[in-house]
Amino acid sequence: MSQVITKDNIIIEEVKNLTEEQLDKVLEFIEFLHYQDNNKQKKEKWLKIVEENGNKKEISFAEDAKEFIGCVEGDENLSQLKQKLKRVKQNEILKV
């Protein structure tokens, strides 16, 4: 019976002949590949592909939702809330 040579088998045989230092580099490279793949998936999650005049274009979530940005109603101006909370905290400190 002949053994089927696959990429997995080739990689395993090659790895067996590496030094410890080379194995560390291989492991680091594998981790990099996983990191790169995860970032690509995250990027694709936040991008939407739209078609304009037959051309495909990637747009971000923020660009896609720009018509809704700033349309939330509330009791206070959220841009000033941080300053208000600082004043409240300072007043509490002064009372002690």
Tab-separated table of N, CA and C in Angstrom:
chain	number	residue	atom	x	y	z
A	1	MET	N	0.834	-1.188	0.000
A	1	MET	CA	0.000	0.000	0.000
A	1	MET	C	0.873	1.243	0.000
A	2	SER	N	0.514	2.184	-0.820
A	2	SER	CA	1.287	3.429	-0.845
A	2	SER	C	0.629	4.462	0.048
A	3	GLN	N	1.469	5.241	0.672
A	3	GLN	CA	0.971	6.271	1.579
A	3	GLN	C	0.700	7.546	0.787
A	4	VAL	N	-0.443	8.145	1.025
A	4	VAL	CA	-0.788	9.388	0.354
A	4	VAL	C	-0.028	10.525	1.028
A	5	ILE	N	0.665	11.299	0.222
A	5	ILE	CA	1.427	12.426	0.763
A	5	ILE	C	0.538	13.659	0.743
A	6	THR	N	0.271	14.161	1.927
A	6	THR	CA	-0.550	15.363	2.056
A	6	THR	C	0.313	16.493	2.607
A	7	LYS	N	-0.218	17.671	2.534
A	7	LYS	CA	0.495	18.825	3.105
A	7	LYS	C	0.745	18.617	4.592
A	8	ASP	N	-0.246	18.047	5.276
A	8	ASP	CA	-0.097	17.785	6.712
A	8	ASP	C	1.108	16.895	6.976
A	9	ASN	N	1.216	15.819	6.207
A	9	ASN	CA	2.333	14.883	6.394
A	9	ASN	C	3.674	15.547	6.096
A	10	ILE	N	3.722	16.332	5.053
A	10	ILE	CA	4.968	17.028	4.702
A	10	ILE	C	5.371	17.977	5.815
A	11	ILE	N	4.411	18.737	6.324
A	11	ILE	CA	4.696	19.699	7.397
A	11	ILE	C	5.185	18.978	8.645
A	12	ILE	N	4.518	17.895	9.000
A	12	ILE	CA	4.903	17.143	10.199
A	12	ILE	C	6.327	16.609	10.067
A	13	GLU	N	6.656	16.062	8.918
A	13	GLU	CA	8.004	15.525	8.710
A	13	GLU	C	9.053	16.634	8.752
A	14	GLU	N	8.748	17.780	8.167
A	14	GLU	CA	9.697	18.899	8.174
A	14	GLU	C	9.897	19.441	9.587
A	15	VAL	N	8.819	19.520	10.350
A	15	VAL	CA	8.889	20.056	11.712
A	15	VAL	C	9.737	19.157	12.604
A	16	LYS	N	9.697	17.882	12.368
A	16	LYS	CA	10.480	16.937	13.180
A	16	LYS	C	11.979	17.211	13.104
A	17	ASN	N	12.433	17.852	12.037
A	17	ASN	CA	13.866	18.085	11.840
A	17	ASN	C	14.318	19.485	12.265
A	18	LEU	N	13.435	20.261	12.887
A	18	LEU	CA	13.777	21.631	13.268
A	18	LEU	C	14.403	21.685	14.650
A	19	THR	N	15.188	22.729	14.863
A	19	THR	CA	15.767	22.973	16.185
A	19	THR	C	14.709	23.630	17.076
A	20	GLU	N	14.997	23.722	18.368
A	20	GLU	CA	14.062	24.377	19.305
A	20	GLU	C	13.815	25.827	18.895
A	21	GLU	N	14.878	26.492	18.504
A	21	GLU	CA	14.749	27.900	18.091
A	21	GLU	C	13.863	28.021	16.855
A	22	GLN	N	14.050	27.114	15.915
A	22	GLN	CA	13.217	27.134	14.709
A	22	GLN	C	11.764	26.800	15.030
A	23	LEU	N	11.544	25.886	15.966
A	23	LEU	CA	10.186	25.543	16.382
A	23	LEU	C	9.488	26.749	17.011
A	24	ASP	N	10.243	27.523	17.799
A	24	ASP	CA	9.682	28.747	18.387
A	24	ASP	C	9.234	29.707	17.297
A	25	LYS	N	10.045	29.833	16.259
A	25	LYS	CA	9.694	30.728	15.147
A	25	LYS	C	8.467	30.229	14.389
A	26	VAL	N	8.392	28.921	14.205
A	26	VAL	CA	7.227	28.341	13.520
A	26	VAL	C	5.969	28.604	14.334
A	27	LEU	N	6.045	28.381	15.632
A	27	LEU	CA	4.897	28.620	16.504
A	27	LEU	C	4.489	30.092	16.469
A	28	GLU	N	5.468	30.976	16.518
A	28	GLU	CA	5.187	32.413	16.450
A	28	GLU	C	4.502	32.763	15.125
A	29	PHE	N	4.945	32.158	14.039
A	29	PHE	CA	4.343	32.421	12.737
A	29	PHE	C	2.905	31.897	12.674
A	30	ILE	N	2.674	30.729	13.243
A	30	ILE	CA	1.313	30.171	13.276
A	30	ILE	C	0.391	31.083	14.073
A	31	GLU	N	0.873	31.579	15.215
A	31	GLU	CA	0.076	32.514	16.013
A	31	GLU	C	-0.213	33.784	15.229
A	32	PHE	N	0.770	34.262	14.477
A	32	PHE	CA	0.569	35.438	13.633
A	32	PHE	C	-0.512	35.181	12.588
A	33	LEU	N	-0.492	34.008	11.967
A	33	LEU	CA	-1.509	33.676	10.968
A	33	LEU	C	-2.913	33.673	11.576
A	34	HIS	N	-3.026	33.115	12.789
A	34	HIS	CA	-4.329	33.119	13.475
A	34	HIS	C	-4.765	34.549	13.784
A	35	TYR	N	-3.835	35.365	14.276
A	35	TYR	CA	-4.130	36.768	14.583
A	35	TYR	C	-4.590	37.502	13.328
A	36	GLN	N	-3.873	37.295	12.245
A	36	GLN	CA	-4.189	37.953	10.977
A	36	GLN	C	-5.580	37.535	10.490
A	37	ASP	N	-5.893	36.257	10.594
A	37	ASP	CA	-7.189	35.753	10.162
A	37	ASP	C	-8.314	36.327	11.021
A	38	ASN	N	-8.090	36.381	12.341
A	38	ASN	CA	-9.106	36.937	13.243
A	38	ASN	C	-9.366	38.401	12.938
A	39	ASN	N	-8.305	39.174	12.684
A	39	ASN	CA	-8.486	40.590	12.368
A	39	ASN	C	-9.218	40.772	11.052
A	40	LYS	N	-8.950	39.920	10.089
A	40	LYS	CA	-9.634	39.997	8.800
A	40	LYS	C	-11.123	39.744	8.989
A	41	GLN	N	-11.458	38.745	9.819
A	41	GLN	CA	-12.861	38.436	10.079
A	41	GLN	C	-13.546	39.597	10.793
A	42	LYS	N	-12.848	40.216	11.747
A	42	LYS	CA	-13.421	41.363	12.447
A	42	LYS	C	-13.646	42.522	11.494
A	43	LYS	N	-12.677	42.770	10.609
A	43	LYS	CA	-12.804	43.857	9.649
A	43	LYS	C	-13.981	43.606	8.724
A	44	GLU	N	-14.103	42.375	8.235
A	44	GLU	CA	-15.204	42.052	7.340
A	44	GLU	C	-16.544	42.197	8.049
A	45	LYS	N	-16.555	41.941	9.348
A	45	LYS	CA	-17.781	42.066	10.128
A	45	LYS	C	-18.257	43.524	10.160
A	46	TRP	N	-17.304	44.470	10.167
A	46	TRP	CA	-17.650	45.876	10.270
A	46	TRP	C	-17.757	46.582	8.922
A	47	LEU	N	-17.463	45.860	7.843
A	47	LEU	CA	-17.556	46.459	6.522
A	47	LEU	C	-18.735	45.877	5.771
A	48	LYS	N	-19.343	46.693	4.988
A	48	LYS	CA	-20.459	46.265	4.169
A	48	LYS	C	-20.083	46.556	2.723
A	49	ILE	N	-20.372	45.630	1.846
A	49	ILE	CA	-20.060	45.844	0.442
A	49	ILE	C	-21.327	46.287	-0.262
A	50	VAL	N	-21.245	47.446	-0.875
A	50	VAL	CA	-22.383	47.971	-1.627
A	50	VAL	C	-21.981	48.109	-3.089
A	51	GLU	N	-22.973	48.156	-3.928
A	51	GLU	CA	-22.698	48.277	-5.347
A	51	GLU	C	-23.280	49.588	-5.851
A	52	GLU	N	-22.417	50.409	-6.436
A	52	GLU	CA	-22.835	51.689	-7.008
A	52	GLU	C	-22.429	51.715	-8.471
A	53	ASN	N	-23.375	51.871	-9.340
A	53	ASN	CA	-23.104	51.940	-10.776
A	53	ASN	C	-22.261	50.768	-11.266
A	54	GLY	N	-22.547	49.591	-10.756
A	54	GLY	CA	-21.817	48.402	-11.177
A	54	GLY	C	-20.484	48.200	-10.492
A	55	ASN	N	-20.047	49.141	-9.655
A	55	ASN	CA	-18.769	49.027	-8.938
A	55	ASN	C	-19.029	48.654	-7.491
A	56	LYS	N	-18.272	47.696	-6.986
A	56	LYS	CA	-18.411	47.304	-5.589
A	56	LYS	C	-17.549	48.209	-4.727
A	57	LYS	N	-18.081	48.579	-3.569
A	57	LYS	CA	-17.388	49.495	-2.669
A	57	LYS	C	-17.606	49.018	-1.239
A	58	GLU	N	-16.540	49.056	-0.420
A	58	GLU	CA	-16.652	48.708	0.991
A	58	GLU	C	-16.963	49.969	1.786
A	59	ILE	N	-17.946	49.875	2.673
A	59	ILE	CA	-18.234	51.013	3.549
A	59	ILE	C	-18.268	50.513	4.992
A	60	SER	N	-17.905	51.384	5.895
A	60	SER	CA	-17.878	51.020	7.312
A	60	SER	C	-19.278	51.120	7.903
A	61	PHE	N	-19.420	50.548	9.090
A	61	PHE	CA	-20.690	50.629	9.796
A	61	PHE	C	-21.074	52.085	10.045
A	62	ALA	N	-20.092	52.902	10.459
A	62	ALA	CA	-20.362	54.314	10.752
A	62	ALA	C	-20.867	55.041	9.509
A	63	GLU	N	-20.247	54.758	8.376
A	63	GLU	CA	-20.672	55.406	7.141
A	63	GLU	C	-22.074	54.951	6.751
A	64	ASP	N	-22.368	53.679	6.960
A	64	ASP	CA	-23.678	53.137	6.618
A	64	ASP	C	-24.771	53.699	7.531
A	65	ALA	N	-24.409	54.007	8.790
A	65	ALA	CA	-25.390	54.467	9.772
A	65	ALA	C	-25.375	55.981	9.965
A	66	LYS	N	-24.706	56.718	9.079
A	66	LYS	CA	-24.542	58.161	9.301
A	66	LYS	C	-25.866	58.911	9.402
A	67	GLU	N	-26.907	58.410	8.754
A	67	GLU	CA	-28.191	59.102	8.840
A	67	GLU	C	-28.798	59.015	10.233
A	68	PHE	N	-28.346	58.033	11.034
A	68	PHE	CA	-28.900	57.857	12.377
A	68	PHE	C	-28.037	58.465	13.472
A	69	ILE	N	-26.804	58.821	13.155
A	69	ILE	CA	-25.897	59.356	14.163
A	69	ILE	C	-26.414	60.712	14.651
A	70	GLY	N	-26.544	60.838	15.952
A	70	GLY	CA	-26.996	62.086	16.545
A	70	GLY	C	-28.506	62.232	16.625
A	71	CYS	N	-29.243	61.196	16.267
A	71	CYS	CA	-30.697	61.341	16.263
A	71	CYS	C	-31.345	60.834	17.547
A	72	VAL	N	-30.535	60.426	18.523
A	72	VAL	CA	-31.086	59.927	19.777
A	72	VAL	C	-31.455	61.112	20.659
A	73	GLU	N	-32.657	61.083	21.171
A	73	GLU	CA	-33.096	62.162	22.047
A	73	GLU	C	-32.787	61.791	23.488
A	74	GLY	N	-32.497	62.790	24.289
A	74	GLY	CA	-32.222	62.546	25.688
A	74	GLY	C	-32.444	63.805	26.491
A	75	ASP	N	-32.399	63.661	27.816
A	75	ASP	CA	-32.622	64.800	28.694
A	75	ASP	C	-31.445	65.760	28.705
A	76	GLU	N	-30.237	65.237	28.473
A	76	GLU	CA	-29.049	66.061	28.591
A	76	GLU	C	-28.188	65.976	27.347
A	77	ASN	N	-27.353	66.959	27.200
A	77	ASN	CA	-26.360	66.943	26.133
A	77	ASN	C	-25.245	66.011	26.581
A	78	LEU	N	-25.107	64.864	25.921
A	78	LEU	CA	-24.155	63.854	26.367
A	78	LEU	C	-22.710	64.340	26.297
A	79	SER	N	-22.438	65.313	25.448
A	79	SER	CA	-21.069	65.819	25.351
A	79	SER	C	-20.666	66.580	26.603
A	80	GLN	N	-21.624	67.044	27.395
A	80	GLN	CA	-21.325	67.781	28.616
A	80	GLN	C	-21.500	66.933	29.868
A	81	LEU	N	-21.922	65.697	29.715
A	81	LEU	CA	-22.179	64.839	30.859
A	81	LEU	C	-20.913	64.562	31.661
A	82	LYS	N	-19.781	64.364	30.993
A	82	LYS	CA	-18.523	64.079	31.684
A	82	LYS	C	-18.157	65.244	32.611
A	83	GLN	N	-18.321	66.462	32.122
A	83	GLN	CA	-18.009	67.641	32.943
A	83	GLN	C	-18.943	67.714	34.159
A	84	LYS	N	-20.207	67.416	33.944
A	84	LYS	CA	-21.172	67.459	35.040
A	84	LYS	C	-20.814	66.422	36.105
A	85	LEU	N	-20.437	65.224	35.685
A	85	LEU	CA	-20.075	64.182	36.636
A	85	LEU	C	-18.824	64.556	37.429
A	86	LYS	N	-17.883	65.236	36.786
A	86	LYS	CA	-16.690	65.705	37.502
A	86	LYS	C	-17.077	66.696	38.598
A	87	ARG	N	-17.991	67.619	38.270
A	87	ARG	CA	-18.424	68.609	39.267
A	87	ARG	C	-19.117	67.924	40.436
A	88	VAL	N	-19.953	66.931	40.156
A	88	VAL	CA	-20.648	66.206	41.217
A	88	VAL	C	-19.633	65.505	42.113
A	89	LYS	N	-18.633	64.876	41.503
A	89	LYS	CA	-17.607	64.179	42.272
A	89	LYS	C	-16.827	65.156	43.136
A	90	GLN	N	-16.462	66.332	42.581
A	90	GLN	CA	-15.730	67.342	43.356
A	90	GLN	C	-16.570	67.835	44.525
A	91	ASN	N	-17.866	68.028	44.308
A	91	ASN	CA	-18.749	68.481	45.394
A	91	ASN	C	-18.839	67.430	46.500
A	92	GLU	N	-18.882	66.165	46.127
A	92	GLU	CA	-18.916	65.084	47.126
A	92	GLU	C	-17.634	65.071	47.942
A	93	ILE	N	-16.505	65.288	47.292
A	93	ILE	CA	-15.217	65.301	47.992
A	93	ILE	C	-15.174	66.473	48.973
A	94	LEU	N	-15.686	67.635	48.558
A	94	LEU	CA	-15.672	68.815	49.427
A	94	LEU	C	-16.562	68.646	50.663
A	95	LYS	N	-17.650	67.863	50.531
A	95	LYS	CA	-18.574	67.660	51.637
A	95	LYS	C	-17.951	66.791	52.725
A	96	VAL	N	-16.984	65.954	52.338
A	96	VAL	CA	-16.389	65.020	53.311
A	96	VAL	C	-15.421	65.712	54.176
